CSV table of C-alpha atoms and ligand atoms in Angstrom, one decimal:
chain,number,residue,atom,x,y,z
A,1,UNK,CA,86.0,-32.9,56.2
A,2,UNK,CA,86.9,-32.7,52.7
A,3,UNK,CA,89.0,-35.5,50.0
A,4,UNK,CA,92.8,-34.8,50.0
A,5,UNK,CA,93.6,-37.9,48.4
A,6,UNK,CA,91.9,-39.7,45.2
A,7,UNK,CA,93.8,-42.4,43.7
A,8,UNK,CA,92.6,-44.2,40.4
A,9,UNK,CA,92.7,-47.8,39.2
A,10,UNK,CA,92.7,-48.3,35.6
A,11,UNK,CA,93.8,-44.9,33.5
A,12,UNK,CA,92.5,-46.0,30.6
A,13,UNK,CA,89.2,-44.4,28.6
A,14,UNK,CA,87.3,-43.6,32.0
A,15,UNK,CA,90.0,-43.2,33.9
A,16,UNK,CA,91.5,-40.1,32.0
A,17,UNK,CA,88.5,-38.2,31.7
A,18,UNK,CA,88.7,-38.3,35.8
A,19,UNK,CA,92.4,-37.5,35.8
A,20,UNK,CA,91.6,-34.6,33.0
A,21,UNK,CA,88.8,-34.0,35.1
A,22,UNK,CA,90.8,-33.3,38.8
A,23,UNK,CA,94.3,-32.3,37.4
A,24,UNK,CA,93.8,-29.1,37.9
A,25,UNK,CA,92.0,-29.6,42.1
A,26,UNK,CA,94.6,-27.7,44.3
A,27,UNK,CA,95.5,-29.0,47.5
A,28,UNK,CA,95.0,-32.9,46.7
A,29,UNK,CA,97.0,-35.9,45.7
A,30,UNK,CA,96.0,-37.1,42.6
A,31,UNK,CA,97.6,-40.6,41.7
A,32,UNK,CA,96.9,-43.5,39.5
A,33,UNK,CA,97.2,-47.0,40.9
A,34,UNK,CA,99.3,-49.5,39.3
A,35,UNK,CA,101.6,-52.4,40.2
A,36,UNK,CA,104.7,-54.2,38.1
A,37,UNK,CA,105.6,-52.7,34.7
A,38,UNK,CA,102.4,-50.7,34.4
A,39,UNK,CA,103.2,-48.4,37.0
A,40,UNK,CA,106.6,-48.1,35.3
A,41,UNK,CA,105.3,-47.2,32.0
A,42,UNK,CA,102.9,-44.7,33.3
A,43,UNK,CA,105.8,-43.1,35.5
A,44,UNK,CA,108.1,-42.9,32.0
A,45,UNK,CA,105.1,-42.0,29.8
A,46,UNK,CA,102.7,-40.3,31.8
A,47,UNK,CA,98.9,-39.6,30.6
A,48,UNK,CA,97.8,-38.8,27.1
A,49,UNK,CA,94.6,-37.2,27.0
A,50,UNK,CA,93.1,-35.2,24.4
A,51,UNK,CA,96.5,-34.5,22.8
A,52,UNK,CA,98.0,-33.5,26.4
A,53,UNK,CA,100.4,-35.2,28.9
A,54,UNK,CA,99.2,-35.7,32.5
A,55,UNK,CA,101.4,-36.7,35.1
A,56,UNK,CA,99.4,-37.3,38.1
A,57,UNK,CA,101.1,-39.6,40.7
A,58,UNK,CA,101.8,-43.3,40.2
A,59,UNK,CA,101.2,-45.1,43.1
A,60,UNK,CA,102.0,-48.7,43.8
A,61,UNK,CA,98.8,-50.1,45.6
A,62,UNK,CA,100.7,-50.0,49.2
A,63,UNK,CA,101.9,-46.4,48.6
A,64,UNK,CA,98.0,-45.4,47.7
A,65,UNK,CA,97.0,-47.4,51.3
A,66,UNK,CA,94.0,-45.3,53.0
A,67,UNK,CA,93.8,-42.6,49.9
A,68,UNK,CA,90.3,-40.9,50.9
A,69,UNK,CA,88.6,-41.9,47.4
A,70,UNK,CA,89.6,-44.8,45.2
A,71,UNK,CA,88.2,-45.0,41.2
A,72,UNK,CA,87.8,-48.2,39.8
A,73,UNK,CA,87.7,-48.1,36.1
A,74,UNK,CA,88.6,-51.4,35.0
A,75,UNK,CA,87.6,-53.4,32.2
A,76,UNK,CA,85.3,-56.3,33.6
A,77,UNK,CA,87.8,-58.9,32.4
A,78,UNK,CA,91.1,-57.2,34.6
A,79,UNK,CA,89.1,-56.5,37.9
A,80,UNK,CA,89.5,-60.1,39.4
A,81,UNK,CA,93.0,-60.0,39.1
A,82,UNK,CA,92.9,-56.2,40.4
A,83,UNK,CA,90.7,-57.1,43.7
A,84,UNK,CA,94.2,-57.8,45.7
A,85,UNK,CA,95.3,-54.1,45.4
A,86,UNK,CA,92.4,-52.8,45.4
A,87,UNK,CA,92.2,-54.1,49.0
A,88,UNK,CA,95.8,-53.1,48.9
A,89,UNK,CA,94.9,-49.7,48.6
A,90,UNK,CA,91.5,-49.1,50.6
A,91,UNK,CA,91.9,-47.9,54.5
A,92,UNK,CA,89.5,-47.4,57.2
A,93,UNK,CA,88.0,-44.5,55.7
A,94,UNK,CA,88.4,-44.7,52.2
A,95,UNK,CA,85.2,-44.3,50.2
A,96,UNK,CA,85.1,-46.9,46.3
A,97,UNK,CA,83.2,-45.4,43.5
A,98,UNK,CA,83.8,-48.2,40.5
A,99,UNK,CA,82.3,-46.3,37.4
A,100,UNK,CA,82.2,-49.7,35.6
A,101,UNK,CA,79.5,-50.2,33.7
A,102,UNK,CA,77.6,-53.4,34.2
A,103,UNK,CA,75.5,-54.6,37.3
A,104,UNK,CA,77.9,-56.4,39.7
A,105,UNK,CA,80.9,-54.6,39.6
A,106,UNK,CA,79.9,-53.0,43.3
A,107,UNK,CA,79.1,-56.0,44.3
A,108,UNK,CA,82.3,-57.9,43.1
A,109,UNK,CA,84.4,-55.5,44.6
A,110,UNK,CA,82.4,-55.1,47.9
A,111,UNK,CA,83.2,-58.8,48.3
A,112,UNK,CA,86.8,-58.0,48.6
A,113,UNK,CA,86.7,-54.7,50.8
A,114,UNK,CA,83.3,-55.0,52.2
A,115,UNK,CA,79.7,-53.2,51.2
A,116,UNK,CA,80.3,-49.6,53.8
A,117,UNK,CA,83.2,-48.5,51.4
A,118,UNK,CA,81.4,-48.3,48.4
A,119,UNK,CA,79.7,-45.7,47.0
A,120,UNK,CA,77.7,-46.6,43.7
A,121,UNK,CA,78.4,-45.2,40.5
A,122,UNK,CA,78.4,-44.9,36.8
A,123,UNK,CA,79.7,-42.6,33.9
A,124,UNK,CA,78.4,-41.5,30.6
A,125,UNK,CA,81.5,-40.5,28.2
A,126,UNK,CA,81.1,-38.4,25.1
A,127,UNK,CA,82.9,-39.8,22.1
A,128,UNK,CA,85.6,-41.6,24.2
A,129,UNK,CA,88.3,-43.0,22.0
A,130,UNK,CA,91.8,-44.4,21.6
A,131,UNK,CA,94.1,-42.6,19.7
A,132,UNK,CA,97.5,-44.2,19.2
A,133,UNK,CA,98.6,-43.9,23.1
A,134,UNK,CA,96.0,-41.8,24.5
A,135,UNK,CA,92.5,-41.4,25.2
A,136,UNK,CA,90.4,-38.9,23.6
A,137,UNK,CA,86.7,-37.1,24.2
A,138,UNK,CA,84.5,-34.4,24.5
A,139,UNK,CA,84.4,-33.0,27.8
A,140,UNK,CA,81.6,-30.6,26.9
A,141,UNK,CA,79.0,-33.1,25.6
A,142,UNK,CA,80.2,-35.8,28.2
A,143,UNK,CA,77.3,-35.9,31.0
A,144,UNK,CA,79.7,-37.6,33.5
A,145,UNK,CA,79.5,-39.0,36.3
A,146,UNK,CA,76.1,-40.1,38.2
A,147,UNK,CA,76.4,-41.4,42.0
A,148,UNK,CA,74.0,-41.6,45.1
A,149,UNK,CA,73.8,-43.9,48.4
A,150,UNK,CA,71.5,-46.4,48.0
A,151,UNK,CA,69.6,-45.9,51.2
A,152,UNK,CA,68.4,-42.6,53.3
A,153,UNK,CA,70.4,-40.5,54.2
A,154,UNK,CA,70.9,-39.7,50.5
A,155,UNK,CA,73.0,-36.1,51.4
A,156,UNK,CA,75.5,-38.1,53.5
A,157,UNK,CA,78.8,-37.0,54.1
A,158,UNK,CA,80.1,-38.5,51.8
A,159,UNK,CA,77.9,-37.5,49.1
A,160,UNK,CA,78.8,-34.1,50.3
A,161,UNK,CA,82.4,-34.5,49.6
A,162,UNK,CA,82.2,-36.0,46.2
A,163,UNK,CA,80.4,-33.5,45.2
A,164,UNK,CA,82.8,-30.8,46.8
A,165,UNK,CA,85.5,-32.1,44.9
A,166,UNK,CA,83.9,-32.4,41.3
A,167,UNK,CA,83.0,-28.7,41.8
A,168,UNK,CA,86.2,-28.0,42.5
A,169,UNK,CA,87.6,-29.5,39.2
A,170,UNK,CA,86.1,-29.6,35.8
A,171,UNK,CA,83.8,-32.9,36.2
A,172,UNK,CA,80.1,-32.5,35.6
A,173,UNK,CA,78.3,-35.0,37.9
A,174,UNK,CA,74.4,-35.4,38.7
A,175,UNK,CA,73.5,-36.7,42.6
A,176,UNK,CA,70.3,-39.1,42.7
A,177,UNK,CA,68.7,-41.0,44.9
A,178,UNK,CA,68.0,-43.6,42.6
A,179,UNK,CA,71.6,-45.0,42.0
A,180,UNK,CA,70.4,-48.2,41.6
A,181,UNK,CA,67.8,-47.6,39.0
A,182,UNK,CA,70.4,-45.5,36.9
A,183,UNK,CA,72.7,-48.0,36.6
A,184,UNK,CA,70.3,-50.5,35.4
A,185,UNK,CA,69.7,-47.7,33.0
A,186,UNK,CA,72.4,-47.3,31.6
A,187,UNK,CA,72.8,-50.7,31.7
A,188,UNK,CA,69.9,-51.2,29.2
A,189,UNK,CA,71.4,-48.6,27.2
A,190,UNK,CA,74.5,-51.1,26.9
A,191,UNK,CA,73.0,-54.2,26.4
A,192,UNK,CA,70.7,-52.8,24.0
A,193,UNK,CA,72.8,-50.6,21.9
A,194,UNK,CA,76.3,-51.9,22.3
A,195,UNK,CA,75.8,-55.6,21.4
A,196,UNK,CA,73.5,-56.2,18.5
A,197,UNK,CA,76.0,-53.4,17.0
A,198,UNK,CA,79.2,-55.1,18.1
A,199,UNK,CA,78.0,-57.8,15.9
A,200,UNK,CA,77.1,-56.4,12.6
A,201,UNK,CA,80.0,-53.9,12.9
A,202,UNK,CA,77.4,-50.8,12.4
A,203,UNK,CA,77.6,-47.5,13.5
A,204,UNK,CA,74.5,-47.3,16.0
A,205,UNK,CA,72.5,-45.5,13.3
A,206,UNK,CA,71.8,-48.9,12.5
A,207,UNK,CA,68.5,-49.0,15.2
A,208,UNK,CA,67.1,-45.8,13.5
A,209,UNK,CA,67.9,-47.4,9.6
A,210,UNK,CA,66.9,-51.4,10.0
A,211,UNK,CA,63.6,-52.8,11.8
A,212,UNK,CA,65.7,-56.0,12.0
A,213,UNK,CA,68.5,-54.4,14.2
A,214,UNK,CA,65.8,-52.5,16.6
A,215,UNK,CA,63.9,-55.8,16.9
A,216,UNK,CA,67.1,-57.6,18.0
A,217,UNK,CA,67.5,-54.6,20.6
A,218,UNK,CA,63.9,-54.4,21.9
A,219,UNK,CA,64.1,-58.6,22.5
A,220,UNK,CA,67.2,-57.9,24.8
A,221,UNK,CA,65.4,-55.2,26.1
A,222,UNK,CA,62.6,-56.8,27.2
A,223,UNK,CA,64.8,-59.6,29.0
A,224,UNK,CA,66.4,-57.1,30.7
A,225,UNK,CA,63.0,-55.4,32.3
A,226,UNK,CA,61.7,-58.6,33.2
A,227,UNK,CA,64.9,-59.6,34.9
A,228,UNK,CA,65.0,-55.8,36.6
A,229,UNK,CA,61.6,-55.9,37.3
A,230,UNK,CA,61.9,-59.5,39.2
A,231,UNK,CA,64.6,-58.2,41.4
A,232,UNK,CA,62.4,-55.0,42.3
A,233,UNK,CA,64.2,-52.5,40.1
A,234,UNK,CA,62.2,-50.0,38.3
A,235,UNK,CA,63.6,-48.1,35.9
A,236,UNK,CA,60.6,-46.1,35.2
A,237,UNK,CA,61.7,-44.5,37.8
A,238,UNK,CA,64.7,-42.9,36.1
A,239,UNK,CA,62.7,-42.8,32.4
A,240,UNK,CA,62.6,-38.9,32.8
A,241,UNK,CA,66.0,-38.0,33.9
A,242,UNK,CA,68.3,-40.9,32.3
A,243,UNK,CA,66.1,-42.6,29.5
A,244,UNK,CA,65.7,-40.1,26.9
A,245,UNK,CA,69.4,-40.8,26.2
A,246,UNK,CA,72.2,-38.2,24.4
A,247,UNK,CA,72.5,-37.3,20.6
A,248,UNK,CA,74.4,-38.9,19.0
A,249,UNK,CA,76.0,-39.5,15.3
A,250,UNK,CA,74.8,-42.2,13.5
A,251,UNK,CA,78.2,-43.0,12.9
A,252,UNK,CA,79.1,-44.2,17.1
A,253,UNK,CA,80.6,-47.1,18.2
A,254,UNK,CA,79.9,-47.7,21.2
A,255,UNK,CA,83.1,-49.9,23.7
A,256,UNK,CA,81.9,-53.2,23.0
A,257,UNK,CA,82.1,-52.6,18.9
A,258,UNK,CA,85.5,-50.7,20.0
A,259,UNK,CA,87.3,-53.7,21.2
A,260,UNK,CA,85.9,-55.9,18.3
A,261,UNK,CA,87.1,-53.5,16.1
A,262,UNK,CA,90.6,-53.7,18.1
A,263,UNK,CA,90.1,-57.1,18.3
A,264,UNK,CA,90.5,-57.2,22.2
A,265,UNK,CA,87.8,-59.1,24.5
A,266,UNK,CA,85.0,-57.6,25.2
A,267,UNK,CA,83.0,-57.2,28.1
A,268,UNK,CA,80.4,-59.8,27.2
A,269,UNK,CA,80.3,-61.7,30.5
A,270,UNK,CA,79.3,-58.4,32.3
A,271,UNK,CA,76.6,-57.6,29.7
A,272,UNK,CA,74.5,-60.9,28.3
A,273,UNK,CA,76.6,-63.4,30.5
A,274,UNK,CA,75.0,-61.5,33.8
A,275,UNK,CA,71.5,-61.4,32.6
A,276,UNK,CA,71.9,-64.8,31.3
A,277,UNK,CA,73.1,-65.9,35.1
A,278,UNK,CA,70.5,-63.4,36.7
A,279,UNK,CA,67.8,-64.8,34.6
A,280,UNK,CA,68.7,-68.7,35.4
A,281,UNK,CA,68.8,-67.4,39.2
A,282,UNK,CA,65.3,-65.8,38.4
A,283,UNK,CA,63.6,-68.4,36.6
A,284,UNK,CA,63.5,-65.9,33.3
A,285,UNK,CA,64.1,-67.3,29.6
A,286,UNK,CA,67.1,-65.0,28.2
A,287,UNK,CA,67.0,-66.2,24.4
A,288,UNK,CA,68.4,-63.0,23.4
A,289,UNK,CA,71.2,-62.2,25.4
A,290,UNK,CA,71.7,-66.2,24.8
A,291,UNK,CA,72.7,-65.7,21.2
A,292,UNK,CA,74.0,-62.3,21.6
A,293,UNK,CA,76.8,-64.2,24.2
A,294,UNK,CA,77.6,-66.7,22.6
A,295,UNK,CA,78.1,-64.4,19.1
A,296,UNK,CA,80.3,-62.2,20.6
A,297,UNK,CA,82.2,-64.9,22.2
A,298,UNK,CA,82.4,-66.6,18.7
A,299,UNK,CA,83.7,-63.6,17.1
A,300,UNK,CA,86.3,-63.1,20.0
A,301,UNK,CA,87.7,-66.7,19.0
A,302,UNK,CA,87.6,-65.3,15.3
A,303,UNK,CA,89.6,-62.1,16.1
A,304,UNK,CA,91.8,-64.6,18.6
A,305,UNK,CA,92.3,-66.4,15.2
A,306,UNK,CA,90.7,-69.9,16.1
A,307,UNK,CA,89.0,-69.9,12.6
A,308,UNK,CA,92.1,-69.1,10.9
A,309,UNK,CA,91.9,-72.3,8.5
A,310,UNK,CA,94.2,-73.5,5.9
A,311,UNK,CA,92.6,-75.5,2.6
A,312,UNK,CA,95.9,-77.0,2.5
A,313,UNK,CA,96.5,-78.8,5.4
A,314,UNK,CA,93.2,-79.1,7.4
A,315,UNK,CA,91.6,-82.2,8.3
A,316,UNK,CA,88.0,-82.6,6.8
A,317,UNK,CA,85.1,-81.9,8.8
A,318,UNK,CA,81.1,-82.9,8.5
A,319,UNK,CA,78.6,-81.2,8.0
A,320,UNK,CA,75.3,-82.7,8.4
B,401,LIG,N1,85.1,-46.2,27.1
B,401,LIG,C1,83.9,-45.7,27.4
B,401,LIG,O1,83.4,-44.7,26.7
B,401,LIG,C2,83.1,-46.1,28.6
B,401,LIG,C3,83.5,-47.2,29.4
B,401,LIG,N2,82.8,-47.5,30.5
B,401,LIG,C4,83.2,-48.6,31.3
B,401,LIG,O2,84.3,-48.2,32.2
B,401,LIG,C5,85.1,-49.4,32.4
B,401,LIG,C6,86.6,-49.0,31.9
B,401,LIG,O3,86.5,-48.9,30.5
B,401,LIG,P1,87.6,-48.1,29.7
B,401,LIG,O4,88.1,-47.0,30.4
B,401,LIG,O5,87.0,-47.9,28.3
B,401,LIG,O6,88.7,-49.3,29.6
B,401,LIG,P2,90.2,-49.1,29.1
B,401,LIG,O7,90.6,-50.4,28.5
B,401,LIG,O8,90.3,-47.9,28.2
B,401,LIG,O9,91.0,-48.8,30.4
B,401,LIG,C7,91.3,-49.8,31.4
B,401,LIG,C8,92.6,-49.5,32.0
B,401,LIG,O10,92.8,-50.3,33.1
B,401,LIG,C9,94.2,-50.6,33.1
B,401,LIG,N3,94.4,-51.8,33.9
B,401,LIG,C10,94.1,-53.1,33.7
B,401,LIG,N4,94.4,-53.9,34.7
B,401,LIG,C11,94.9,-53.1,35.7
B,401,LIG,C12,95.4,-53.3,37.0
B,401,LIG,N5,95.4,-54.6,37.5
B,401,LIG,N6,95.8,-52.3,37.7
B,401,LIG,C13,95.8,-51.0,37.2
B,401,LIG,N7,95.4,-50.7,35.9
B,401,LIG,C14,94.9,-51.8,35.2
B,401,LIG,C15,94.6,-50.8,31.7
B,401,LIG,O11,95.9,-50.7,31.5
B,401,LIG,P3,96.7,-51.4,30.2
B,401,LIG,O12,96.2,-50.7,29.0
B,401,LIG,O13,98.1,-51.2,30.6
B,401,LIG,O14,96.3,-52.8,30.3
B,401,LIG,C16,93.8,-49.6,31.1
B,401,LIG,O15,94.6,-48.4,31.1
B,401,LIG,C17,84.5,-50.5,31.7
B,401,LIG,O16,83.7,-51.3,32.5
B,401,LIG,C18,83.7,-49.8,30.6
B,401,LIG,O17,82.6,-50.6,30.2
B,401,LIG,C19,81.8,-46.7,31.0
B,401,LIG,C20,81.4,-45.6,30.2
B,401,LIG,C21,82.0,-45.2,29.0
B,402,LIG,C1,77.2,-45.9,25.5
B,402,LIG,C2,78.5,-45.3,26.2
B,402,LIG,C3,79.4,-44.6,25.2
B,402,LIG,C4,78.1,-44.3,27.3
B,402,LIG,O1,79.1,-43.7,28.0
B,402,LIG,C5,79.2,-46.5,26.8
B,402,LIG,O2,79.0,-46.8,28.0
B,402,LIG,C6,80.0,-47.5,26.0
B,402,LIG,O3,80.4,-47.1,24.9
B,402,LIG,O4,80.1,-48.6,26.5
């Protein structure tokens, strides 16, 4: 058995390093996934990725029904409203890989389609980028994608075929047996580097140059082990093979400090806002992650332009 079909939902940052990555597979259908006037836009304008057009398919979620492997790369804030055709689109035998970063996004989605299709995941993208239309990054530096069954047997079919078809094309993947573990890796990696960033506007040389910035990092990180380590996740465990981390310029901004900067919404509620629910659940005091929410929610309002006051014609307010 082997993948003939992989369809992809959301071709945005994530998604077009796995379209540039499996453009050139023969003998599949390649297709992104997209209902209403998206899938019209990406039929008329096709791909951009690092300065090149890709027309892969465009499939409307019906038309990708019982595709052998679906990607989910959504932002966290479009997948509810995606969950219908991704149903739409999952068969019998169609195996989910969301490469979302976050906690829950499995978990979200296996609600929907149910826990056998899914096949856990994450990605690590090198310098990934808008540029005007398109998506830009460095395919050589970019350590890919990461995936793994959380329970024996690890070398499932499955597995197997994944792996079949990333050899085939130009994606560099690693299979573990401690999927879990990674993704709460790299999920300390996010919450840790992206947020304190997102808020002083700082290229992430900022942890190396400012004892204030790395203590506001190492407070979220220490929320974030106690709250892994409470639901039996050891990263440890991982330390050696996905904790040293990936140079990088001093210059990087990471996604979350990439929408601020295009004032879109960020993914807060997948980063602090979990581990803020997760530590409630858990009986664990998230102070941290607390402000860090709440700050990033702030300056979404401020980019949304809720601050936008006028001396002229404002009503007075107090200030105690
Ligand atoms: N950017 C990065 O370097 C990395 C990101 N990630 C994670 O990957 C996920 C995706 O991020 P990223 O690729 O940056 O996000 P982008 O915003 O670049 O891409 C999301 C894409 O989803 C599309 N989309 C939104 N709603 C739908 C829908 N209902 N059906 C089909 N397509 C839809 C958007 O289309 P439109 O533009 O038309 O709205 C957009 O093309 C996030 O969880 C992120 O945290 C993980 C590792 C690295
Ligand atoms: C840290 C990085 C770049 C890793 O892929 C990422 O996940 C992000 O920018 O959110």
């Amino acid at each position: 058995m082997s993948i003939k079909s992989v369809g992809i939902i959301g071709a945005g940052a994530v998604g077009s390093y796995v379209i540039w990555g499996l453009s050139d597979v023969k003998d599949i259908k390649l297709g992104v996934i997209a209902s209403g006037e998206r899938n019209q836009k990406l039929k008329a304008d096709g791909c951009k990725i690092n300065g090149n057009v890709y027309r892969p398919e465009v499939w409307t979620p019906d038309e990708a029904k019982g595709v052998d492997l679906l990607i989910v790369s959504l932002k966290y804030g479009a997948l509810p409203a995606a969950l219908d055709d991704i149903k739409a689109a999952t068969g019998d035998n169609t195996t989910v890989m969301s490469l979302m970063n976050g906690v829950d996004s499995e978990e979200i989605i296996a609600g929907k389609i149910g826990s056998s299709h899914m096949l856990y995941s994450l990605i690590k993208v090198a310098s990934s980028h808008k540029e005007g239309q398109g998506y830009v990054f460095n395919p050589d530096t970019t350590l890919g994608i990461i995936y793994g069954e959380l329970n024996a047997p690890f070398d499932s079919e499955r597995v197997r075929m994944v792996k079949e078809l990333f050899e085939r094309g130009n994606i560099h993947f690693r299979v573990t047996k401690h999927i879990k573990e990674e993704i709460w890796c790299k999920f300390r990696l996010n919450v840790c580097n992206n947020l304190p960033q997102a808020i002083l506007g700082a290229g992430v040389g900022c942890y190396r140059d400012s004892v204030h910035m790395k203590a506001i990092s190492e407070g979220l990180r220490k929320e974030l082990e106690a709250v892994a380590l409470a639901k039996g996740i050891d990263i440890s465990i991982v330390e050696g093979s996905s904790g040293r981390g990936s140079a990088v310029l001093p210059t990087a901004r990471y996604s979350t400090l990439q929408d601020i900067d295009a004032k879109r919404h960020t993914e807060i509620d997948m980063f602090s806002g979990a581990l803020m629910r997760m530590g409630k659940e858990l009986g664990i005091p998230t102070p941290y992650n607390e402000y860090t929410y709440h700050m990033i929610k702030a300056i979404e309002e401020k980019n949304d332009g809720r601050f936008n006051y006028n001396s002229d014609n404002e009503e007075l307010t107090w200030a105690k």
